mmCIF file of N, CA and C in Angstrom:
data_model
loop_
_atom_site.group_PDB
_atom_site.id
_atom_site.type_symbol
_atom_site.label_atom_id
_atom_site.label_comp_id
_atom_site.label_asym_id
_atom_site.label_seq_id
_atom_site.Cartn_x
_atom_site.Cartn_y
_atom_site.Cartn_z
ATOM 1 N N UNK T 623 0.851 -1.172 0.000
ATOM 2 C CA UNK T 623 0.000 0.000 0.000
ATOM 3 C C UNK T 623 0.897 1.236 0.000
ATOM 4 N N UNK T 624 0.546 2.212 -0.761
ATOM 5 C CA UNK T 624 1.333 3.434 -0.908
ATOM 6 C C UNK T 624 1.339 4.258 0.382
ATOM 7 N N UNK T 625 2.439 4.940 0.640
ATOM 8 C CA UNK T 625 2.599 5.776 1.837
ATOM 9 C C UNK T 625 1.480 6.801 1.972
ATOM 10 N N UNK T 626 1.079 7.407 0.879
ATOM 11 C CA UNK T 626 0.021 8.414 0.911
ATOM 12 C C UNK T 626 -1.291 7.810 1.414
ATOM 13 N N UNK T 627 -1.639 6.645 0.909
ATOM 14 C CA UNK T 627 -2.894 5.992 1.305
ATOM 15 C C UNK T 627 -2.829 5.584 2.777
ATOM 16 N N UNK T 628 -1.708 4.998 3.198
ATOM 17 C CA UNK T 628 -1.557 4.624 4.607
ATOM 18 C C UNK T 628 -1.662 5.862 5.496
ATOM 19 N N UNK T 629 -1.051 6.950 5.085
ATOM 20 C CA UNK T 629 -1.114 8.181 5.865
ATOM 21 C C UNK T 629 -2.526 8.737 5.954
ATOM 22 N N UNK T 630 -3.252 8.708 4.850
ATOM 23 C CA UNK T 630 -4.628 9.211 4.860
ATOM 24 C C UNK T 630 -5.521 8.372 5.768
ATOM 25 N N UNK T 631 -5.362 7.056 5.714
ATOM 26 C CA UNK T 631 -6.165 6.173 6.565
ATOM 27 C C UNK T 631 -5.789 6.380 8.032
ATOM 28 N N UNK T 632 -4.502 6.411 8.321
ATOM 29 C CA UNK T 632 -4.048 6.619 9.702
ATOM 30 C C UNK T 632 -4.498 7.990 10.211
ATOM 31 N N UNK T 633 -4.443 8.999 9.355
ATOM 32 C CA UNK T 633 -4.889 10.335 9.742
ATOM 33 C C UNK T 633 -6.378 10.375 10.045
ATOM 34 N N UNK T 634 -7.175 9.653 9.262
ATOM 35 C CA UNK T 634 -8.621 9.597 9.519
ATOM 36 C C UNK T 634 -8.908 8.904 10.850
ATOM 37 N N UNK T 635 -8.194 7.819 11.103
ATOM 38 C CA UNK T 635 -8.375 7.115 12.385
ATOM 39 C C UNK T 635 -7.951 8.012 13.546
ATOM 40 N N UNK T 636 -6.809 8.656 13.414
ATOM 41 C CA UNK T 636 -6.324 9.542 14.469
ATOM 42 C C UNK T 636 -7.251 10.717 14.712
ATOM 43 N N UNK T 637 -7.774 11.293 13.642
ATOM 44 C CA UNK T 637 -8.694 12.428 13.783
ATOM 45 C C UNK T 637 -9.986 12.002 14.454
ATOM 46 N N UNK T 638 -10.453 10.812 14.153
ATOM 47 C CA UNK T 638 -11.646 10.293 14.841
ATOM 48 C C UNK T 638 -11.375 10.158 16.337
ATOM 49 N N UNK T 639 -10.208 9.639 16.697
ATOM 50 C CA UNK T 639 -9.852 9.510 18.114
ATOM 51 C C UNK T 639 -9.740 10.877 18.778
ATOM 52 N N UNK T 640 -9.158 11.844 18.087
ATOM 53 C CA UNK T 640 -9.057 13.203 18.617
ATOM 54 C C UNK T 640 -10.443 13.775 18.873
ATOM 55 N N UNK T 641 -11.353 13.586 17.941
ATOM 56 C CA UNK T 641 -12.721 14.097 18.113
ATOM 57 C C UNK T 641 -13.417 13.425 19.291
ATOM 58 N N UNK T 642 -13.274 12.110 19.423
ATOM 59 C CA UNK T 642 -13.885 11.402 20.548
ATOM 60 C C UNK T 642 -13.321 11.933 21.865
ATOM 61 N N UNK T 643 -12.007 12.088 21.943
ATOM 62 C CA UNK T 643 -11.382 12.605 23.172
ATOM 63 C C UNK T 643 -11.871 14.023 23.474
ATOM 64 N N UNK T 644 -11.994 14.844 22.451
ATOM 65 C CA UNK T 644 -12.478 16.215 22.652
ATOM 66 C C UNK T 644 -13.918 16.225 23.145
ATOM 67 N N UNK T 645 -14.770 15.397 22.540
ATOM 68 C CA UNK T 645 -16.167 15.357 22.957
ATOM 69 C C UNK T 645 -16.319 14.791 24.367
ATOM 70 N N UNK T 646 -15.509 13.792 24.716
ATOM 71 C CA UNK T 646 -15.551 13.269 26.082
ATOM 72 C C UNK T 646 -15.132 14.344 27.081
ATOM 73 N N UNK T 647 -14.111 15.120 26.730
ATOM 74 C CA UNK T 647 -13.677 16.223 27.584
ATOM 75 C C UNK T 647 -14.805 17.243 27.748
ATOM 76 N N UNK T 648 -15.517 17.518 26.673
ATOM 77 C CA UNK T 648 -16.639 18.455 26.735
ATOM 78 C C UNK T 648 -17.737 17.928 27.658
ATOM 79 N N UNK T 649 -17.987 16.616 27.611
ATOM 80 C CA UNK T 649 -19.001 16.016 28.467
ATOM 81 C C UNK T 649 -18.550 16.052 29.928
ATOM 82 N N UNK T 650 -17.328 15.616 30.189
ATOM 83 C CA UNK T 650 -16.828 15.521 31.563
ATOM 84 C C UNK T 650 -16.755 16.893 32.222
ATOM 85 N N UNK T 651 -16.232 17.874 31.501
ATOM 86 C CA UNK T 651 -16.051 19.206 32.097
ATOM 87 C C UNK T 651 -17.199 20.162 31.761
ATOM 88 N N UNK T 652 -18.182 19.690 31.031
ATOM 89 C CA UNK T 652 -19.337 20.509 30.642
ATOM 90 C C UNK T 652 -18.897 21.810 29.999
ATOM 91 N N UNK T 653 -17.930 21.687 29.088
ATOM 92 C CA UNK T 653 -17.426 22.879 28.399
ATOM 93 C C UNK T 653 -17.961 22.919 26.978
ATOM 94 N N UNK T 654 -17.986 24.099 26.422
ATOM 95 C CA UNK T 654 -18.445 24.269 25.054
ATOM 96 C C UNK T 654 -17.355 23.949 24.045
ATOM 97 N N UNK T 655 -17.749 23.841 22.805
ATOM 98 C CA UNK T 655 -16.797 23.603 21.726
ATOM 99 C C UNK T 655 -15.934 24.847 21.525
ATOM 100 N N UNK T 656 -14.757 24.641 21.000
ATOM 101 C CA UNK T 656 -13.855 25.754 20.732
ATOM 102 C C UNK T 656 -14.376 26.591 19.567
ATOM 103 N N UNK T 657 -14.263 27.886 19.721
ATOM 104 C CA UNK T 657 -14.649 28.792 18.632
ATOM 105 C C UNK T 657 -13.453 29.123 17.734
ATOM 106 N N UNK T 658 -12.273 28.632 18.110
ATOM 107 C CA UNK T 658 -11.053 28.972 17.377
ATOM 108 C C UNK T 658 -11.076 28.539 15.911
ATOM 109 N N UNK T 659 -11.490 27.313 15.570
ATOM 110 C CA UNK T 659 -11.521 26.939 14.151
ATOM 111 C C UNK T 659 -12.426 27.861 13.330
ATOM 112 N N UNK T 660 -13.573 28.226 13.872
ATOM 113 C CA UNK T 660 -14.478 29.145 13.175
ATOM 114 C C UNK T 660 -13.862 30.523 12.979
ATOM 115 N N UNK T 661 -13.123 30.984 13.994
ATOM 116 C CA UNK T 661 -12.437 32.271 13.866
ATOM 117 C C UNK T 661 -11.382 32.217 12.766
ATOM 118 N N UNK T 662 -10.667 31.095 12.697
ATOM 119 C CA UNK T 662 -9.655 30.939 11.651
ATOM 120 C C UNK T 662 -10.291 30.946 10.267
ATOM 121 N N UNK T 663 -11.416 30.239 10.134
ATOM 122 C CA UNK T 663 -12.130 30.216 8.851
ATOM 123 C C UNK T 663 -12.574 31.621 8.483
ATOM 124 N N UNK T 664 -13.099 32.349 9.452
ATOM 125 C CA UNK T 664 -13.552 33.718 9.206
ATOM 126 C C UNK T 664 -12.392 34.598 8.720
ATOM 127 N N UNK T 665 -11.236 34.445 9.352
ATOM 128 C CA UNK T 665 -10.065 35.240 8.944
ATOM 129 C C UNK T 665 -9.559 34.825 7.565
ATOM 130 N N UNK T 666 -9.540 33.517 7.301
ATOM 131 C CA UNK T 666 -9.119 33.042 5.979
ATOM 132 C C UNK T 666 -10.085 33.523 4.901
ATOM 133 N N UNK T 667 -11.373 33.462 5.187
ATOM 134 C CA UNK T 667 -12.377 33.931 4.222
ATOM 135 C C UNK T 667 -12.188 35.424 3.956
ATOM 136 N N UNK T 668 -11.894 36.174 5.001
ATOM 137 C CA UNK T 668 -11.651 37.603 4.821
ATOM 138 C C UNK T 668 -10.428 37.863 3.962
ATOM 139 N N UNK T 669 -9.347 37.112 4.212
ATOM 140 C CA UNK T 669 -8.127 37.278 3.407
ATOM 141 C C UNK T 669 -8.365 36.913 1.945
ATOM 142 N N UNK T 670 -9.202 35.893 1.725
ATOM 143 C CA UNK T 670 -9.497 35.435 0.362
ATOM 144 C C UNK T 670 -10.659 36.195 -0.262
ATOM 145 N N UNK T 671 -11.238 37.102 0.508
ATOM 146 C CA UNK T 671 -12.387 37.890 0.055
ATOM 147 C C UNK T 671 -13.544 36.989 -0.385
ATOM 148 N N UNK T 672 -13.826 35.980 0.459
ATOM 149 C CA UNK T 672 -14.922 35.048 0.216
ATOM 150 C C UNK T 672 -16.020 35.337 1.233
ATOM 151 N N UNK T 673 -17.231 35.501 0.746
ATOM 152 C CA UNK T 673 -18.372 35.756 1.620
ATOM 153 C C UNK T 673 -18.983 34.428 2.041
ATOM 154 N N UNK T 674 -18.988 34.169 3.348
ATOM 155 C CA UNK T 674 -19.551 32.925 3.865
ATOM 156 C C UNK T 674 -21.051 33.018 4.087
ATOM 157 N N UNK T 675 -21.609 34.195 3.938
ATOM 158 C CA UNK T 675 -23.038 34.388 4.157
ATOM 159 C C UNK T 675 -23.286 35.070 5.489
ATOM 160 N N UNK T 676 -24.492 35.526 5.651
ATOM 161 C CA UNK T 676 -24.858 36.247 6.869
ATOM 162 C C UNK T 676 -25.580 35.346 7.856
ATOM 163 N N UNK T 677 -25.562 35.775 9.115
ATOM 164 C CA UNK T 677 -26.361 35.142 10.153
ATOM 165 C C UNK T 677 -26.050 33.684 10.364
ATOM 166 N N UNK T 678 -27.118 32.936 10.564
ATOM 167 C CA UNK T 678 -27.008 31.524 10.895
ATOM 168 C C UNK T 678 -26.318 30.719 9.790
ATOM 169 N N UNK T 679 -26.597 31.039 8.536
ATOM 170 C CA UNK T 679 -25.972 30.306 7.416
ATOM 171 C C UNK T 679 -24.456 30.474 7.430
ATOM 172 N N UNK T 680 -24.004 31.696 7.650
ATOM 173 C CA UNK T 680 -22.567 31.961 7.716
ATOM 174 C C UNK T 680 -21.909 31.245 8.897
ATOM 175 N N UNK T 681 -22.601 31.240 10.046
ATOM 176 C CA UNK T 681 -22.076 30.554 11.237
ATOM 177 C C UNK T 681 -21.964 29.049 10.988
ATOM 178 N N UNK T 682 -22.956 28.480 10.335
ATOM 179 C CA UNK T 682 -22.914 27.043 10.025
ATOM 180 C C UNK T 682 -21.759 26.728 9.080
ATOM 181 N N UNK T 683 -21.544 27.586 8.097
ATOM 182 C CA UNK T 683 -20.427 27.364 7.165
ATOM 183 C C UNK T 683 -19.093 27.446 7.888
ATOM 184 N N UNK T 684 -18.939 28.434 8.788
ATOM 185 C CA UNK T 684 -17.691 28.561 9.548
ATOM 186 C C UNK T 684 -17.443 27.314 10.400
ATOM 187 N N UNK T 685 -18.474 26.821 11.042
ATOM 188 C CA UNK T 685 -18.338 25.631 11.886
ATOM 189 C C UNK T 685 -17.943 24.412 11.050
ATOM 190 N N UNK T 686 -18.619 24.237 9.923
ATOM 191 C CA UNK T 686 -18.331 23.085 9.063
ATOM 192 C C UNK T 686 -16.929 23.180 8.456
ATOM 193 N N UNK T 687 -16.568 24.347 7.968
ATOM 194 C CA UNK T 687 -15.232 24.516 7.386
ATOM 195 C C UNK T 687 -14.143 24.359 8.435
ATOM 196 N N UNK T 688 -14.395 24.811 9.662
ATOM 197 C CA UNK T 688 -13.439 24.613 10.744
ATOM 198 C C UNK T 688 -13.207 23.141 11.023
ATOM 199 N N UNK T 689 -14.281 22.359 11.012
ATOM 200 C CA UNK T 689 -14.156 20.904 11.202
ATOM 201 C C UNK T 689 -13.397 20.266 10.054
ATOM 202 N N UNK T 690 -13.684 20.687 8.840
ATOM 203 C CA UNK T 690 -12.974 20.136 7.677
ATOM 204 C C UNK T 690 -11.487 20.472 7.712
ATOM 205 N N UNK T 691 -11.144 21.664 8.206
ATOM 206 C CA UNK T 691 -9.729 22.012 8.361
ATOM 207 C C UNK T 691 -9.055 21.041 9.333
ATOM 208 N N UNK T 692 -9.775 20.645 10.366
ATOM 209 C CA UNK T 692 -9.238 19.677 11.324
ATOM 210 C C UNK T 692 -8.963 18.333 10.681
ATOM 211 N N UNK T 693 -9.876 17.882 9.829
ATOM 212 C CA UNK T 693 -9.641 16.616 9.129
ATOM 213 C C UNK T 693 -8.447 16.729 8.186
ATOM 214 N N UNK T 694 -8.326 17.864 7.529
ATOM 215 C CA UNK T 694 -7.171 18.083 6.656
ATOM 216 C C UNK T 694 -5.864 18.074 7.428
ATOM 217 N N UNK T 695 -5.876 18.683 8.599
ATOM 218 C CA UNK T 695 -4.680 18.700 9.445
ATOM 219 C C UNK T 695 -4.317 17.285 9.881
ATOM 220 N N UNK T 696 -5.324 16.519 10.297
ATOM 221 C CA UNK T 696 -5.072 15.143 10.725
ATOM 222 C C UNK T 696 -4.516 14.283 9.600
ATOM 223 N N UNK T 697 -5.066 14.428 8.421
ATOM 224 C CA UNK T 697 -4.567 13.672 7.270
ATOM 225 C C UNK T 697 -3.148 14.115 6.923
ATOM 226 N N UNK T 698 -2.935 15.411 6.907
ATOM 227 C CA UNK T 698 -1.612 15.942 6.551
ATOM 228 C C UNK T 698 -0.532 15.517 7.521
ATOM 229 N N UNK T 699 -0.839 15.519 8.825
ATOM 230 C CA UNK T 699 0.152 15.125 9.827
ATOM 231 C C UNK T 699 0.563 13.664 9.638
ATOM 232 N N UNK T 700 -0.396 12.787 9.390
ATOM 233 C CA UNK T 700 -0.078 11.369 9.218
ATOM 234 C C UNK T 700 0.656 11.101 7.901
ATOM 235 N N UNK T 701 0.318 11.838 6.856
ATOM 236 C CA UNK T 701 1.048 11.690 5.591
ATOM 237 C C UNK T 701 2.493 12.155 5.788
ATOM 238 N N UNK T 702 2.694 13.271 6.478
ATOM 239 C CA UNK T 702 4.062 13.742 6.767
ATOM 240 C C UNK T 702 4.833 12.700 7.569
ATOM 241 N N UNK T 703 4.170 12.135 8.571
ATOM 242 C CA UNK T 703 4.810 11.088 9.369
ATOM 243 C C UNK T 703 5.229 9.920 8.468
ATOM 244 N N UNK T 704 4.318 9.496 7.607
ATOM 245 C CA UNK T 704 4.618 8.392 6.711
ATOM 246 C C UNK T 704 5.819 8.670 5.823
ATOM 247 N N UNK T 705 5.908 9.891 5.336
ATOM 248 C CA UNK T 705 7.049 10.256 4.494
ATOM 249 C C UNK T 705 8.342 10.300 5.300
ATOM 250 N N UNK T 706 8.260 10.815 6.525
ATOM 251 C CA UNK T 706 9.449 10.898 7.377
ATOM 252 C C UNK T 706 9.896 9.521 7.864
ATOM 253 N N UNK T 707 8.951 8.634 8.119
ATOM 254 C CA UNK T 707 9.265 7.308 8.659
ATOM 255 C C UNK T 707 9.433 6.265 7.569
ATOM 256 N N UNK T 708 9.311 6.645 6.324
ATOM 257 C CA UNK T 708 9.385 5.698 5.219
ATOM 258 C C UNK T 708 10.692 4.904 5.283
ATOM 259 N N UNK T 709 10.557 3.586 5.259
ATOM 260 C CA UNK T 709 11.729 2.719 5.247
ATOM 261 C C UNK T 709 12.283 2.405 6.622
ATOM 262 N N UNK T 710 11.754 3.027 7.670
ATOM 263 C CA UNK T 710 12.218 2.703 9.020
ATOM 264 C C UNK T 710 11.014 2.642 9.962
ATOM 265 N N UNK T 711 11.201 1.965 11.052
ATOM 266 C CA UNK T 711 10.138 1.824 12.052
ATOM 267 C C UNK T 711 10.615 2.451 13.360
ATOM 268 N N UNK T 712 10.200 3.687 13.604
ATOM 269 C CA UNK T 712 10.614 4.308 14.869
ATOM 270 C C UNK T 712 9.964 3.580 16.047
ATOM 271 N N UNK T 713 10.604 3.619 17.214
ATOM 272 C CA UNK T 713 9.976 3.021 18.401
ATOM 273 C C UNK T 713 8.603 3.646 18.636
ATOM 274 N N UNK T 714 7.743 2.901 19.300
ATOM 275 C CA UNK T 714 6.367 3.341 19.520
ATOM 276 C C UNK T 714 6.314 4.739 20.133
ATOM 277 N N UNK T 715 7.074 4.980 21.197
ATOM 278 C CA UNK T 715 7.026 6.287 21.871
ATOM 279 C C UNK T 715 7.433 7.409 20.928
ATOM 280 N N UNK T 716 8.433 7.171 20.107
ATOM 281 C CA UNK T 716 8.893 8.193 19.158
ATOM 282 C C UNK T 716 7.812 8.452 18.106
ATOM 283 N N UNK T 717 7.208 7.392 17.593
ATOM 284 C CA UNK T 717 6.152 7.545 16.593
ATOM 285 C C UNK T 717 4.934 8.269 17.140
ATOM 286 N N UNK T 718 4.497 7.875 18.339
ATOM 287 C CA UNK T 718 3.328 8.506 18.957
ATOM 288 C C UNK T 718 3.598 9.984 19.229
ATOM 289 N N UNK T 719 4.733 10.271 19.839
ATOM 290 C CA UNK T 719 5.061 11.671 20.146
ATOM 291 C C UNK T 719 5.282 12.487 18.873
ATOM 292 N N UNK T 720 5.874 11.861 17.863
ATOM 293 C CA UNK T 720 6.065 12.553 16.586
ATOM 294 C C UNK T 720 4.738 12.918 15.935
ATOM 295 N N UNK T 721 3.822 11.976 15.897
ATOM 296 C CA UNK T 721 2.503 12.240 15.317
ATOM 297 C C UNK T 721 1.729 13.264 16.146
ATOM 298 N N UNK T 722 1.820 13.160 17.469
ATOM 299 C CA UNK T 722 1.164 14.136 18.341
ATOM 300 C C UNK T 722 1.698 15.535 18.060
ATOM 301 N N UNK T 723 3.022 15.650 17.976
ATOM 302 C CA UNK T 723 3.643 16.953 17.715
ATOM 303 C C UNK T 723 3.273 17.486 16.338
ATOM 304 N N UNK T 724 3.284 16.628 15.333
ATOM 305 C CA UNK T 724 2.908 17.069 13.980
ATOM 306 C C UNK T 724 1.474 17.588 13.951
ATOM 307 N N UNK T 725 0.562 16.885 14.627
ATOM 308 C CA UNK T 725 -0.840 17.314 14.641
ATOM 309 C C UNK T 725 -1.004 18.622 15.409
ATOM 310 N N UNK T 726 -0.310 18.750 16.540
ATOM 311 C CA UNK T 726 -0.417 19.990 17.312
ATOM 312 C C UNK T 726 0.172 21.162 16.536
ATOM 313 N N UNK T 727 1.316 20.941 15.927
ATOM 314 C CA UNK T 727 1.939 21.999 15.135
ATOM 315 C C UNK T 727 1.076 22.358 13.929
ATOM 316 N N UNK T 728 0.531 21.334 13.275
ATOM 317 C CA UNK T 728 -0.307 21.564 12.100
ATOM 318 C C UNK T 728 -1.592 22.309 12.406
ATOM 319 N N UNK T 729 -2.094 22.162 13.620
ATOM 320 C CA UNK T 729 -3.321 22.886 13.960
ATOM 321 C C UNK T 729 -3.015 24.227 14.621
ATOM 322 N N UNK T 730 -2.079 24.259 15.538
ATOM 323 C CA UNK T 730 -1.852 25.479 16.313
ATOM 324 C C UNK T 730 -1.020 26.542 15.599
ATOM 325 N N UNK T 731 -0.075 26.143 14.769
ATOM 326 C CA UNK T 731 0.749 27.142 14.081
ATOM 327 C C UNK T 731 -0.093 28.028 13.149
ATOM 328 N N UNK T 732 -0.938 27.446 12.290
ATOM 329 C CA UNK T 732 -1.765 28.320 11.441
ATOM 330 C C UNK T 732 -2.754 29.170 12.249
ATOM 331 N N UNK T 733 -3.341 28.575 13.307
ATOM 332 C CA UNK T 733 -4.285 29.334 14.126
ATOM 333 C C UNK T 733 -3.592 30.505 14.813
ATOM 334 N N UNK T 734 -2.365 30.289 15.246
ATOM 335 C CA UNK T 734 -1.586 31.359 15.878
ATOM 336 C C UNK T 734 -1.214 32.414 14.850
ATOM 337 N N UNK T 735 -0.772 31.968 13.669
ATOM 338 C CA UNK T 735 -0.392 32.914 12.615
ATOM 339 C C UNK T 735 -1.573 33.776 12.176
ATOM 340 N N UNK T 736 -2.771 33.205 12.212
ATOM 341 C CA UNK T 736 -3.977 33.953 11.837
ATOM 342 C C UNK T 736 -4.486 34.844 12.970
ATOM 343 N N UNK T 737 -3.874 34.720 14.147
ATOM 344 C CA UNK T 737 -4.303 35.522 15.281
ATOM 345 C C UNK T 737 -5.565 34.997 15.950
ATOM 346 N N UNK T 738 -5.923 33.741 15.672
ATOM 347 C CA UNK T 738 -7.125 33.161 16.277
ATOM 348 C C UNK T 738 -6.852 32.638 17.681
ATOM 349 N N UNK T 739 -5.574 32.407 18.008
ATOM 350 C CA UNK T 739 -5.202 31.934 19.336
ATOM 351 C C UNK T 739 -3.762 32.328 19.620
ATOM 352 N N UNK T 740 -3.386 32.256 20.875
ATOM 353 C CA UNK T 740 -2.008 32.504 21.291
ATOM 354 C C UNK T 740 -1.683 31.538 22.421
ATOM 355 N N UNK T 741 -1.000 30.435 22.119
ATOM 356 C CA UNK T 741 -0.700 29.424 23.141
ATOM 357 C C UNK T 741 0.043 29.979 24.358
ATOM 358 N N UNK T 742 0.740 31.079 24.195
ATOM 359 C CA UNK T 742 1.448 31.677 25.341
ATOM 360 C C UNK T 742 0.475 32.175 26.402
ATOM 361 N N UNK T 743 -0.768 32.396 26.014
ATOM 362 C CA UNK T 743 -1.777 32.911 26.944
ATOM 363 C C UNK T 743 -2.725 31.832 27.459
ATOM 364 N N UNK T 744 -2.521 30.579 27.057
ATOM 365 C CA UNK T 744 -3.413 29.504 27.453
ATOM 366 C C UNK T 744 -3.257 29.172 28.935
ATOM 367 N N UNK T 745 -4.359 28.817 29.557
ATOM 368 C CA UNK T 745 -4.350 28.324 30.929
ATOM 369 C C UNK T 745 -3.944 26.849 30.910
ATOM 370 N N UNK T 746 -3.679 26.308 32.094
ATOM 371 C CA UNK T 746 -3.361 24.877 32.190
ATOM 372 C C UNK T 746 -4.514 24.041 31.651
ATOM 373 N N UNK T 747 -5.732 24.457 31.949
ATOM 374 C CA UNK T 747 -6.913 23.747 31.465
ATOM 375 C C UNK T 747 -6.984 23.756 29.940
ATOM 376 N N UNK T 748 -6.639 24.875 29.338
ATOM 377 C CA UNK T 748 -6.641 24.969 27.875
ATOM 378 C C UNK T 748 -5.584 24.048 27.266
ATOM 379 N N UNK T 749 -4.426 23.960 27.915
ATOM 380 C CA UNK T 749 -3.378 23.065 27.429
ATOM 381 C C UNK T 749 -3.824 21.608 27.504
ATOM 382 N N UNK T 750 -4.487 21.252 28.604
ATOM 383 C CA UNK T 750 -5.007 19.882 28.741
ATOM 384 C C UNK T 750 -6.011 19.601 27.633
ATOM 385 N N UNK T 751 -6.885 20.565 27.357
ATOM 386 C CA UNK T 751 -7.897 20.405 26.304
ATOM 387 C C UNK T 751 -7.272 20.253 24.930
ATOM 388 N N UNK T 752 -6.042 20.700 24.762
ATOM 389 C CA UNK T 752 -5.355 20.597 23.479
ATOM 390 C C UNK T 752 -4.457 19.361 23.418
ATOM 391 N N UNK T 753 -3.682 19.135 24.474
ATOM 392 C CA UNK T 753 -2.690 18.060 24.450
ATOM 393 C C UNK T 753 -3.333 16.674 24.461
ATOM 394 N N UNK T 754 -4.287 16.454 25.361
ATOM 395 C CA UNK T 754 -4.846 15.097 25.486
ATOM 396 C C UNK T 754 -5.526 14.593 24.206
ATOM 397 N N UNK T 755 -6.374 15.389 23.554
ATOM 398 C CA UNK T 755 -6.938 14.899 22.294
ATOM 399 C C UNK T 755 -5.873 14.676 21.208
ATOM 400 N N UNK T 756 -4.851 15.530 21.178
ATOM 401 C CA UNK T 756 -3.785 15.322 20.197
ATOM 402 C C UNK T 756 -2.972 14.072 20.524
ATOM 403 N N UNK T 757 -2.826 13.758 21.804
ATOM 404 C CA UNK T 757 -2.157 12.518 22.186
ATOM 405 C C UNK T 757 -2.996 11.310 21.756
ATOM 406 N N UNK T 758 -4.310 11.403 21.915
ATOM 407 C CA UNK T 758 -5.193 10.333 21.416
ATOM 408 C C UNK T 758 -5.020 10.177 19.910
ATOM 409 N N UNK T 759 -4.889 11.308 19.204
ATOM 410 C CA UNK T 759 -4.616 11.274 17.764
ATOM 411 C C UNK T 759 -3.308 10.514 17.503
ATOM 412 N N UNK T 760 -2.241 10.911 18.217
ATOM 413 C CA UNK T 760 -0.930 10.310 17.985
ATOM 414 C C UNK T 760 -0.916 8.815 18.215
ATOM 415 N N UNK T 761 -1.544 8.373 19.304
ATOM 416 C CA UNK T 761 -1.597 6.938 19.618
ATOM 417 C C UNK T 761 -2.347 6.182 18.533
ATOM 418 N N UNK T 762 -3.497 6.695 18.161
ATOM 419 C CA UNK T 762 -4.348 5.996 17.193
ATOM 420 C C UNK T 762 -3.749 6.023 15.788
ATOM 421 N N UNK T 763 -3.246 7.180 15.374
ATOM 422 C CA UNK T 763 -2.650 7.274 14.037
ATOM 423 C C UNK T 763 -1.414 6.381 13.936
ATOM 424 N N UNK T 764 -0.610 6.336 14.987
ATOM 425 C CA UNK T 764 0.573 5.475 14.982
ATOM 426 C C UNK T 764 0.160 4.003 14.862
ATOM 427 N N UNK T 765 -0.807 3.597 15.688
ATOM 428 C CA UNK T 765 -1.257 2.198 15.641
ATOM 429 C C UNK T 765 -1.807 1.854 14.260
ATOM 430 N N UNK T 766 -2.623 2.746 13.699
ATOM 431 C CA UNK T 766 -3.200 2.482 12.381
ATOM 432 C C UNK T 766 -2.104 2.401 11.316
ATOM 433 N N UNK T 767 -1.173 3.325 11.365
ATOM 434 C CA UNK T 767 -0.121 3.339 10.340
ATOM 435 C C UNK T 767 0.714 2.053 10.427
ATOM 436 N N UNK T 768 1.071 1.674 11.648
ATOM 437 C CA UNK T 768 1.891 0.472 11.806
ATOM 438 C C UNK T 768 1.135 -0.787 11.405
ATOM 439 N N UNK T 769 -0.167 -0.837 11.670
ATOM 440 C CA UNK T 769 -0.957 -1.993 11.242
ATOM 441 C C UNK T 769 -1.032 -2.063 9.709
ATOM 442 N N UNK T 770 -1.121 -0.919 9.077
ATOM 443 C CA UNK T 770 -1.179 -0.891 7.613
ATOM 444 C C UNK T 770 0.169 -1.244 6.994
ATOM 445 N N UNK T 771 1.241 -1.028 7.715
ATOM 446 C CA UNK T 771 2.573 -1.376 7.230
ATOM 447 C C UNK T 771 2.796 -2.873 7.189
ATOM 448 N N UNK T 772 2.121 -3.594 8.076
ATOM 449 C CA UNK T 772 2.345 -5.053 8.229
ATOM 450 C C UNK T 772 1.947 -5.809 6.993
#
């Protein structure tokens, strides 16, 4: 199976795990969903001079596009991992941490560059809300990628 296909499948599995971890965190702590992806979409749409629509329709588009950006990030991180790990099998801890870092960097760097967030200002609770779901991504994407390699 080609590296790209393995990466896309592993990224989809990892992103599903990240979403489950995020939703469980929302249930346990009774917190709302992050508005950051929607803010990023709004800023990107403004830069591209794209009208997302007014009112509820525009809000729905921002929410949906923010979620799709997350899936793209998850797929991209696993494809990058596959390209970097091609021909070698890093130890489990290295692979998991590498995928976790790639996913966190892939999501937080663009959001920071767009001014939608600033990790330097995050509380400990905000860091937990970010790190744990990305760790779930890393564990799941690594397991999926390694299973597809077999």
